[in-house]
């Protein structure tokens, strides 16, 4: 009976298209107006669950809220969130709890989901199979953290699109190479520059030594424009255009004495 | 044995050297900022006017003086008038200050270049905090690019008083930068002439590549439309005109003595008028070209940030109201917000403080200049591009080329007077003089690698060259026109190049340009005096943003010293020459 009522309301909700919570009639979430046991009961009956549970699903202490952003992650390839996906989720959580050493085996039926919204977001708790209470949050937290990668991969999501609120994800540390890359490149360029500087200095010294050894002209761009300085009476003549004056026309260079033909 | 002056192998080397010197980082990181601040497309009007009235004439003047006198700045101005040797000396002092602090930019460019070979780029992700549950706090508050700049590169201290110690990583990069500069100037014009082919042409190649890439980025048109939409009311703003004049002035590198030095290696018959016009036009068009690239990158970054902001708001609303994933989009956001506000006012008012108001205009309006533009804004845009390593390497390589090209000019301004002076060049070979200059500059430059180094860099950047240059160029113009004589200079030029001087140049040199410079000078002085105390931006690590602080007294003293040491050269040397001459005249006996 409750099922029929709720599915009618679900249809009504879909027509409204927008919100799925505050109007108590039009919601798949259950507000805390209903007694906890019944709520869990209805939850299970909707999903075809079997035995009634005596635990509160939305127990604030040990419940975790999960949020999925499937369309953001997958775009066109997004799958719809239905009961089968929820089953897989329960299975992954049970798997994570099973991986914890020295624990009793957790079954899928120990994992309870509720308050599924269109977002998609829901709350879950893990109950202890024998003792009828929910497992402490710390244990669940560490178990999920250990297997976070596998849970993400099962749904094709990542840490940002499959969020466990209150369970911080371990961020991957940046890969630190043993030697920072920049030092390698720096050393290479540094050595090249030093070698080039040495080469230039040494060739300059060699050129200077060659020049001082003989007065022969060296094939150097700088020396191409060198004028022969004539010395008359022990006084050197400066080329005409470098200094601002003091050229005595009486002193002419050798070739200018002879008039051209 | 005397050597005649070394020459450029061909006039093209000279033009490239001037372009390489003039086209520098200012074209890339200052002009787009000015364009954005002073009316976008309409800023081009005062810019062109100032180019024609101030830039071209003064550039031609300096090239003509250098080519005519065939000496570095000290010798050239001494030849014009013995009392004006101080102008040349002031140019050398300013160039010395400039080369001290300018090369640290090349060091930073090297640092970023070497770090671009990693995947992912180190400034694209925040480092983790100690227990690996979240990101480093400073990085969260600021952004990852700001964190990488302020913490990893500079390791900046909270204020200029906390000097900290020399950081070895930037220090190594600085040493490398100086070695590269030394390699380029080692052989004088012989080596510089070959290097300028690369430093002049390669930045254009990279800018072309970036132009194509930038224009094809998503959201680039937003930036370009924003930039080029003219805001004509800014034409009436005097600050726009003043900034245009200042930008032309400093962008061409007038007054440092580098242009005189380059021109002194010319053949006397070189047509420097044509070259002056070419260089100034190329400089201006490069500025405009670079701002198109910069604004397409701005547009991309702003659009990216705007869309991220929208996505954050969408995520916040989706999570708070448990809406269907993918239901909220940018197009129906406003409508849905209105619905939510009216239907669930209580919950909405809880969520409202966390919602940021996303606005594309405000993202575009964040105008940044200087190192902030290159090392923070551009890196932020680059990290979001595909194959970001390639774009990063290209970009910082271009910055390096621009920076080294300008450094060649700066060092030439210092070295040419030194090598011209017979006292020094007779004792030391050219390589040793260059090496000594580079070594001294490198050692002093280590100050900028300390933790407070960036604050000292800002001091030098803002005050070392600004006022002094205006004074130097003013004295230069007056010296050529009125002390040496405009007619005498005109006949000199005609004899040298074979071409007469157009009336336009004469009118500008004698009248317009000195007036402009005087007005700029007056404006700057009054601006300094009116602002009262000088302030600077310090990085606050706890807030993750810049805060304004006052300079301590000793920093103000350094600023005063910077300005005084260059400007005082002019009157002091004039006075010294006058006194020496008086003494000589008094000493010489009247008859032999």
XYZ file of N, CA, C and O in Angstrom, chain B residues 350-455:
424
model
N 21.164 31.164 3.467
C 22.348 30.512 4.048
C 23.435 30.359 3.004
O 24.611 30.509 3.283
N 23.014 30.009 1.803
C 23.982 29.700 0.755
C 24.545 30.968 0.125
O 25.661 30.994 -0.367
N 23.748 32.029 0.165
C 24.106 33.255 -0.562
C 25.496 33.804 -0.268
O 26.195 34.189 -1.199
N 25.950 33.870 0.984
C 27.282 34.441 1.217
C 28.390 33.677 0.517
O 29.411 34.247 0.176
N 28.169 32.367 0.303
C 29.242 31.606 -0.331
C 29.259 31.779 -1.836
O 30.232 31.420 -2.483
N 28.192 32.333 -2.377
C 28.127 32.458 -3.824
C 28.850 33.693 -4.283
O 28.556 34.791 -3.826
N 29.793 33.499 -5.200
C 30.502 34.668 -5.723
C 29.728 35.221 -6.896
O 29.127 34.477 -7.656
N 29.787 36.532 -7.037
C 29.155 37.161 -8.176
C 30.097 37.068 -9.377
O 31.142 37.689 -9.386
N 29.725 36.256 -10.359
C 30.645 36.045 -11.474
C 30.376 37.079 -12.547
O 29.248 37.246 -12.988
N 31.418 37.738 -12.965
C 31.225 38.748 -13.990
C 32.398 38.713 -14.951
O 33.551 38.793 -14.545
N 32.095 38.579 -16.217
C 33.163 38.540 -17.219
C 33.863 39.881 -17.291
O 35.084 39.953 -17.431
N 33.100 40.961 -17.135
C 33.687 42.297 -17.211
C 34.720 42.516 -16.129
O 35.781 43.079 -16.368
N 34.387 42.058 -14.914
C 35.344 42.300 -13.830
C 36.587 41.454 -14.023
O 37.677 41.864 -13.653
N 36.444 40.273 -14.626
C 37.639 39.470 -14.906
C 38.500 40.165 -15.937
O 39.711 40.189 -15.837
N 37.857 40.736 -16.972
C 38.627 41.418 -18.011
C 39.256 42.687 -17.487
O 40.290 43.127 -17.951
N 38.581 43.298 -16.507
C 39.052 44.598 -16.059
C 40.257 44.503 -15.144
O 40.851 45.522 -14.822
N 40.660 43.299 -14.729
C 41.849 43.216 -13.888
C 43.060 43.521 -14.750
O 43.542 42.684 -15.495
N 43.517 44.735 -14.648
C 44.649 45.149 -15.474
C 45.934 44.918 -14.704
O 46.063 45.323 -13.564
N 46.847 44.232 -15.321
C 48.105 43.937 -14.657
C 49.236 44.382 -15.554
O 49.126 44.333 -16.769
N 50.306 44.824 -14.952
C 51.473 45.196 -15.744
C 52.720 44.633 -15.058
O 52.673 44.208 -13.923
N 53.774 44.679 -15.800
C 55.061 44.318 -15.230
C 55.215 42.822 -15.017
O 54.617 42.010 -15.711
N 56.029 42.489 -14.030
C 56.335 41.083 -13.786
C 55.071 40.310 -13.478
O 54.969 39.127 -13.789
N 54.080 40.972 -12.872
C 52.824 40.294 -12.574
C 52.154 39.776 -13.819
O 51.600 38.678 -13.850
N 52.229 40.558 -14.899
C 51.602 40.119 -16.136
C 52.306 38.895 -16.693
O 51.675 37.894 -17.033
N 53.621 38.980 -16.758
C 54.342 37.896 -17.413
C 54.358 36.637 -16.591
O 54.200 35.547 -17.114
N 54.600 36.787 -15.295
C 54.862 35.584 -14.515
C 53.649 35.072 -13.779
O 53.682 33.996 -13.227
N 52.574 35.830 -13.743
C 51.395 35.325 -13.054
C 50.235 35.152 -14.028
O 49.680 34.066 -14.158
N 49.907 36.211 -14.742
C 48.724 36.147 -15.594
C 48.949 35.243 -16.794
O 48.139 34.368 -17.110
N 50.091 35.443 -17.472
C 50.365 34.634 -18.647
C 50.509 33.159 -18.287
O 50.021 32.287 -18.993
N 51.183 32.868 -17.181
C 51.354 31.473 -16.783
C 50.013 30.850 -16.447
O 49.785 29.660 -16.694
N 49.098 31.675 -15.904
C 47.779 31.144 -15.595
C 47.056 30.766 -16.876
O 46.363 29.742 -16.936
N 47.212 31.600 -17.905
C 46.564 31.278 -19.169
C 47.220 30.075 -19.818
O 46.547 29.196 -20.345
N 48.553 30.015 -19.732
C 49.281 28.944 -20.414
C 48.935 27.588 -19.816
O 48.799 26.586 -20.515
N 48.759 27.547 -18.487
C 48.544 26.235 -17.872
C 47.218 25.634 -18.316
O 47.024 24.428 -18.204
N 46.294 26.479 -18.817
C 45.018 25.946 -19.269
C 45.001 25.605 -20.739
O 43.992 25.130 -21.245
N 46.091 25.873 -21.446
C 46.130 25.515 -22.865
C 46.544 24.059 -23.003
O 47.152 23.488 -22.107
N 46.238 23.477 -24.170
C 46.755 22.132 -24.425
C 48.238 22.223 -24.725
O 48.702 23.203 -25.264
N 48.950 21.148 -24.461
C 50.405 21.107 -24.665
C 51.033 22.327 -24.014
O 51.779 23.082 -24.638
N 50.706 22.543 -22.747
C 51.122 23.787 -22.109
C 52.626 23.914 -21.987
O 53.134 25.031 -21.938
N 53.344 22.780 -21.975
C 54.800 22.881 -21.853
C 55.382 23.613 -23.055
O 56.277 24.448 -22.922
N 54.859 23.274 -24.245
C 55.391 23.900 -25.455
C 55.173 25.396 -25.422
O 56.087 26.186 -25.682
N 53.954 25.816 -25.062
C 53.644 27.251 -25.054
C 54.456 27.972 -23.998
O 54.895 29.102 -24.189
N 54.666 27.291 -22.884
C 55.449 27.901 -21.820
C 56.882 28.109 -22.258
O 57.453 29.184 -22.061
N 57.458 27.070 -22.882
C 58.852 27.189 -23.327
C 58.981 28.319 -24.346
O 59.870 29.165 -24.262
N 58.060 28.355 -25.309
C 58.105 29.403 -26.333
C 58.022 30.782 -25.703
O 58.780 31.688 -26.040
N 57.093 30.927 -24.766
C 56.862 32.240 -24.189
C 58.074 32.731 -23.419
O 58.511 33.872 -23.585
N 58.636 31.884 -22.569
C 59.758 32.359 -21.767
C 61.020 32.508 -22.591
O 61.874 33.340 -22.284
N 61.111 31.735 -23.662
C 62.227 31.936 -24.579
C 62.126 33.313 -25.233
O 63.121 34.030 -25.379
N 60.892 33.691 -25.588
C 60.705 35.018 -26.174
C 61.062 36.105 -25.172
O 61.734 37.078 -25.500
N 60.620 35.948 -23.922
C 60.966 36.929 -22.893
C 62.473 37.051 -22.756
O 63.013 38.146 -22.608
N 63.149 35.896 -22.811
C 64.601 35.916 -22.698
C 65.234 36.703 -23.838
O 66.122 37.525 -23.619
N 64.760 36.426 -25.061
C 65.319 37.144 -26.215
C 65.121 38.633 -26.062
O 66.025 39.438 -26.305
N 63.913 39.037 -25.666
C 63.642 40.459 -25.493
C 64.539 41.047 -24.423
O 65.126 42.122 -24.601
N 64.652 40.316 -23.314
C 65.449 40.838 -22.205
C 66.918 40.938 -22.548
O 67.575 41.932 -22.239
N 67.442 39.915 -23.215
C 68.871 39.932 -23.535
C 69.155 40.998 -24.579
O 70.185 41.674 -24.526
N 68.227 41.168 -25.529
C 68.405 42.229 -26.514
C 68.541 43.585 -25.854
O 69.397 44.391 -26.224
N 67.694 43.844 -24.849
C 67.795 45.121 -24.148
C 69.073 45.198 -23.331
O 69.691 46.259 -23.231
N 69.480 44.066 -22.746
C 70.712 44.085 -21.948
C 71.922 44.403 -22.812
O 72.862 45.046 -22.357
N 71.897 43.941 -24.070
C 73.025 44.256 -24.957
C 73.176 45.760 -25.111
O 74.287 46.296 -25.096
N 72.027 46.438 -25.259
C 72.079 47.885 -25.371
C 72.564 48.537 -24.095
O 73.383 49.456 -24.114
N 72.063 48.036 -22.965
C 72.478 48.622 -21.689
C 73.969 48.500 -21.472
O 74.635 49.449 -21.064
N 74.497 47.299 -21.711
C 75.923 47.107 -21.467
C 76.759 47.870 -22.486
O 77.843 48.353 -22.158
N 76.233 47.997 -23.714
C 76.964 48.784 -24.704
C 77.095 50.226 -24.233
O 78.137 50.867 -24.425
N 76.035 50.746 -23.585
C 76.075 52.121 -23.095
C 77.151 52.298 -22.042
O 77.763 53.354 -21.933
N 77.409 51.257 -21.251
C 78.451 51.366 -20.228
C 79.824 51.107 -20.830
O 80.801 51.794 -20.535
N 79.898 50.088 -21.707
C 81.217 49.671 -22.179
C 81.825 50.623 -23.183
O 83.041 50.792 -23.213
N 80.962 51.224 -24.041
C 81.543 52.070 -25.090
C 82.337 53.234 -24.512
O 83.470 53.463 -24.940
N 81.817 53.987 -23.522
C 82.670 55.036 -22.951
C 83.923 54.466 -22.294
O 84.988 55.070 -22.363
N 83.797 53.281 -21.669
C 84.974 52.715 -21.013
C 86.042 52.331 -22.034
O 87.228 52.588 -21.846
N 85.624 51.703 -23.137
C 86.614 51.299 -24.125
C 87.131 52.499 -24.918
O 88.217 52.451 -25.474
N 86.298 53.552 -24.986
C 86.792 54.746 -25.665
C 87.874 55.434 -24.858
O 88.796 56.033 -25.415
N 87.714 55.370 -23.545
C 88.662 56.087 -22.701
C 90.028 55.430 -22.803
O 90.177 54.242 -22.595
N 91.029 56.241 -23.138
C 92.344 55.648 -23.400
C 92.973 55.089 -22.138
O 93.722 54.124 -22.192
N 92.657 55.707 -21.002
C 93.269 55.288 -19.748
C 92.994 53.822 -19.478
O 93.873 53.031 -19.168
N 91.704 53.472 -19.637
C 91.310 52.112 -19.273
C 91.679 51.127 -20.367
O 92.177 50.043 -20.096
N 91.432 51.512 -21.629
C 91.616 50.527 -22.694
C 93.085 50.246 -22.950
O 93.426 49.257 -23.578
N 93.969 51.121 -22.454
C 95.375 50.816 -22.664
C 95.868 49.773 -21.681
O 96.812 49.037 -21.953
N 95.206 49.713 -20.520
C 95.668 48.748 -19.523
C 94.978 47.407 -19.639
O 95.548 46.383 -19.305
N 93.727 47.422 -20.050
C 92.978 46.176 -20.049
C 92.435 45.896 -21.439
O 91.975 46.809 -22.116
N 92.452 44.634 -21.866
C 91.806 44.320 -23.143
C 90.290 44.397 -22.998
O 89.750 44.378 -21.892
N 89.629 44.456 -24.146
C 88.180 44.638 -24.174
C 87.457 43.541 -23.403
O 86.485 43.787 -22.698
N 87.964 42.281 -23.562
C 87.289 41.185 -22.885
C 87.322 41.352 -21.387
O 86.362 41.020 -20.681
N 88.461 41.869 -20.895
C 88.580 42.014 -19.446
C 87.660 43.110 -18.929
O 87.059 42.970 -17.855
N 87.532 44.207 -19.691
C 86.644 45.288 -19.256
C 85.208 44.776 -19.193
O 84.498 44.996 -18.197
N 84.794 44.067 -20.270
C 83.424 43.540 -20.277
C 83.227 42.592 -19.110
O 82.205 42.628 -18.421
N 84.243 41.718 -18.898
C 84.126 40.741 -17.821
C 83.990 41.410 -16.471
O 83.182 41.006 -15.631
N 84.775 42.504 -16.289
C 84.733 43.193 -15.010
C 83.370 43.832 -14.783
O 82.796 43.730 -13.687
N 82.849 44.468 -15.841
C 81.535 45.112 -15.711
C 80.472 44.069 -15.374
O 79.649 44.261 -14.464
N 80.505 42.933 -16.092
C 79.503 41.890 -15.832
C 79.644 41.353 -14.414
O 78.649 41.115 -13.722
N 80.905 41.176 -13.965
C 81.114 40.624 -12.628
C 80.568 41.560 -11.559
O 79.857 41.137 -10.643
N 80.896 42.855 -11.692
C 80.428 43.817 -10.684
C 78.905 43.849 -10.638
O 78.284 43.801 -9.570
N 78.295 43.906 -11.842
C 76.835 43.942 -11.896
C 76.228 42.683 -11.314
O 75.190 42.732 -10.648
N 76.874 41.546 -11.571
C 76.326 40.279 -11.082
C 76.356 40.248 -9.566
O 75.387 39.853 -8.919
N 77.481 40.685 -9.000
C 77.615 40.641 -7.540
C 76.591 41.564 -6.885
O 75.924 41.195 -5.917
N 76.450 42.786 -7.448
C 75.460 43.699 -6.870
C 74.062 43.146 -7.093
O 73.170 43.291 -6.260
N 73.856 42.493 -8.254
C 72.530 41.965 -8.567
C 72.089 40.869 -7.627
O 70.906 40.550 -7.566
N 73.022 40.282 -6.873
C 72.632 39.248 -5.925
C 71.690 39.796 -4.852
O 70.974 39.038 -4.211
N 71.719 41.114 -4.685
C 70.787 41.737 -3.727
C 69.352 41.410 -4.116
O 68.487 41.207 -3.252
N 69.109 41.339 -5.432
C 67.744 41.113 -5.871
C 67.330 39.665 -5.761
O 66.197 39.328 -6.048
N 68.263 38.792 -5.389
C 67.878 37.409 -5.199
C 67.594 37.096 -3.739
O 67.250 35.975 -3.401
N 67.722 38.108 -2.881
C 67.371 37.883 -1.477
C 65.863 37.798 -1.343
O 65.127 38.031 -2.297
N 65.415 37.482 -0.136
C 63.974 37.323 0.045
C 63.227 38.631 -0.157
O 62.082 38.641 -0.590
N 63.873 39.735 0.172
C 63.195 41.015 -0.050
C 63.578 41.603 -1.391
O 63.253 42.748 -1.683
N 64.271 40.797 -2.222
C 64.817 41.309 -3.474
C 63.798 41.948 -4.383
O 64.087 42.932 -5.053
N 62.595 41.397 -4.440
C 61.595 41.934 -5.356
C 61.202 43.358 -4.981
O 60.875 44.160 -5.851
N 61.225 43.656 -3.670
C 60.881 45.016 -3.263
C 61.950 45.988 -3.713
O 61.682 47.110 -4.178
